[in-house]
PDB file of C-alpha atoms and ligand atoms in Angstrom:
ATOM      1  CA  MET A   1       7.091  -4.054  -6.418  1.00  0.00           C
ATOM      2  CA  ILE A   2       7.926  -0.628  -7.734  1.00  0.00           C
ATOM      3  CA  LEU A   3      10.620   1.210  -5.782  1.00  0.00           C
ATOM      4  CA  HIS A   4      10.544   4.939  -6.419  1.00  0.00           C
ATOM      5  CA  ARG A   5      13.874   6.753  -6.178  1.00  0.00           C
ATOM      6  CA  HIS A   6      12.230   9.998  -7.268  1.00  0.00           C
ATOM      7  CA  CYS A   7       8.914  11.650  -6.404  1.00  0.00           C
ATOM      8  CA  PRO A   8       6.277  10.621  -8.976  1.00  0.00           C
ATOM      9  CA  LEU A   9       4.882  14.179  -8.899  1.00  0.00           C
ATOM     10  CA  CYS A  10       7.850  16.585  -8.988  1.00  0.00           C
ATOM     11  CA  LYS A  11      10.697  14.111  -9.748  1.00  0.00           C
ATOM     12  CA  SER A  12      12.750  15.233  -6.724  1.00  0.00           C
ATOM     13  CA  SER A  13      15.057  12.645  -5.162  1.00  0.00           C
ATOM     14  CA  ASP A  14      14.713  14.272  -1.719  1.00  0.00           C
ATOM     15  CA  LEU A  15      12.546  11.532  -0.139  1.00  0.00           C
ATOM     16  CA  SER A  16      12.367  10.642   3.540  1.00  0.00           C
ATOM     17  CA  GLY A  17      10.698   7.822   5.457  1.00  0.00           C
ATOM     18  CA  LEU A  18       7.375   8.776   7.048  1.00  0.00           C
ATOM     19  CA  ALA A  19       5.501   5.697   8.315  1.00  0.00           C
ATOM     20  CA  LEU A  20       5.742   1.919   8.406  1.00  0.00           C
ATOM     21  CA  ASP A  21       2.946  -0.441   9.419  1.00  0.00           C
ATOM     22  CA  THR A  22       4.548  -3.690  10.530  1.00  0.00           C
ATOM     23  CA  ARG A  23       1.275  -5.377  11.574  1.00  0.00           C
ATOM     24  CA  ARG A  24      -0.568  -5.140   8.318  1.00  0.00           C
ATOM     25  CA  ARG A  25      -0.176  -7.791   5.666  1.00  0.00           C
ATOM     26  CA  GLY A  26      -0.157  -6.997   1.989  1.00  0.00           C
ATOM     27  CA  PRO A  27       1.178  -4.153  -0.110  1.00  0.00           C
ATOM     28  CA  HIS A  28       1.415  -0.478   0.770  1.00  0.00           C
ATOM     29  CA  ILE A  29       2.843  -0.847   4.260  1.00  0.00           C
ATOM     30  CA  SER A  30       5.403   1.947   4.032  1.00  0.00           C
ATOM     31  CA  ARG A  31       5.049   5.636   3.235  1.00  0.00           C
ATOM     32  CA  VAL A  32       7.624   8.193   2.237  1.00  0.00           C
ATOM     33  CA  LYS A  33       7.346  11.951   1.985  1.00  0.00           C
ATOM     34  CA  CYS A  34       8.799  14.121  -0.735  1.00  0.00           C
ATOM     35  CA  GLU A  35      10.618  16.966   1.003  1.00  0.00           C
ATOM     36  CA  ASN A  36      10.307  19.139  -2.095  1.00  0.00           C
ATOM     37  CA  CYS A  37       6.539  19.115  -2.780  1.00  0.00           C
ATOM     38  CA  GLY A  38       5.145  17.360   0.326  1.00  0.00           C
ATOM     39  CA  LEU A  39       3.571  14.406  -1.493  1.00  0.00           C
ATOM     40  CA  VAL A  40       3.182  11.343   0.741  1.00  0.00           C
ATOM     41  CA  PHE A  41       3.016   8.064  -1.136  1.00  0.00           C
ATOM     42  CA  ALA A  42       3.453   4.320  -0.750  1.00  0.00           C
ATOM     43  CA  ASN A  43       7.023   3.329  -1.474  1.00  0.00           C
ATOM     44  CA  PRO A  44       7.686   0.657  -2.470  1.00  0.00           C
ATOM     45  CA  MET A  45       4.456   0.644  -4.420  1.00  0.00           C
ATOM     46  CA  ALA A  46       2.651  -2.547  -5.389  1.00  0.00           C
ATOM     47  CA  ASP A  47       2.666  -3.355  -9.074  1.00  0.00           C
ATOM     48  CA  ALA A  48      -0.405  -4.551 -10.972  1.00  0.00           C
ATOM     49  CA  GLN A  49       0.391  -8.221 -10.374  1.00  0.00           C
ATOM     50  CA  GLU A  50       0.738  -7.719  -6.601  1.00  0.00           C
ATOM     51  CA  LEU A  51      -2.488  -5.734  -6.409  1.00  0.00           C
ATOM     52  CA  GLU A  52      -4.382  -8.436  -8.267  1.00  0.00           C
ATOM     53  CA  LYS A  53      -3.053 -11.100  -5.891  1.00  0.00           C
ATOM     54  CA  TYR A  54      -3.856  -8.970  -2.830  1.00  0.00           C
ATOM     55  CA  TYR A  55      -7.399  -8.134  -3.825  1.00  0.00           C
ATOM     56  CA  THR A  56      -8.259 -11.684  -4.889  1.00  0.00           C
ATOM     57  CA  GLU A  57      -6.617 -13.516  -1.988  1.00  0.00           C
ATOM     58  CA  TYR A  58      -5.787 -11.411   1.061  1.00  0.00           C
ATOM     59  CA  TYR A  59      -8.365  -8.668   0.937  1.00  0.00           C
ATOM     60  CA  GLU A  60     -11.297 -10.997   1.576  1.00  0.00           C
ATOM     61  CA  LYS A  61      -9.479 -12.940   4.274  1.00  0.00           C
ATOM     62  CA  ASP A  62      -7.893 -10.127   6.230  1.00  0.00           C
ATOM     63  CA  HIS A  63      -9.781  -7.481   8.196  1.00  0.00           C
ATOM     64  CA  TYR A  64     -13.071  -7.512   6.352  1.00  0.00           C
ATOM     65  CA  GLN A  65     -13.933 -11.156   6.797  1.00  0.00           C
ATOM     66  CA  ALA A  66     -13.315 -10.794  10.516  1.00  0.00           C
ATOM     67  CA  VAL A  67     -16.141  -8.272  10.871  1.00  0.00           C
ATOM     68  CA  ASP A  68     -18.529 -10.175   8.593  1.00  0.00           C
ATOM     69  CA  TYR A  69     -18.924  -7.137   6.435  1.00  0.00           C
ATOM     70  CA  LYS A  70     -20.816  -9.124   3.836  1.00  0.00           C
ATOM     71  CA  ASP A  71     -23.597  -9.717   6.356  1.00  0.00           C
ATOM     72  CA  LEU A  72     -23.878  -6.003   6.933  1.00  0.00           C
ATOM     73  CA  ILE A  73     -24.322  -4.994   3.303  1.00  0.00           C
TER      74      ILE A  73
HETATM   75 ZN1   ZN B   1       7.670  15.782  -4.946  1.00  0.00          ZN
END
């Protein structure tokens, strides 16, 4: 997990909470907005190890398997 204290674009520390998805499993469930430049980004942000785990384990078993997307493509 990477917790940003500053905006990755303009480096401002003026960040405010924007959205939180409490139903979704996996990384990227919270968003913050930079009040200086307007960038909205996931924070905390998943690191490479978390993304690898998510895409190899949860991704296939979460929403997409429920709709049998593999049968559609
Ligand atoms: Zn910014």
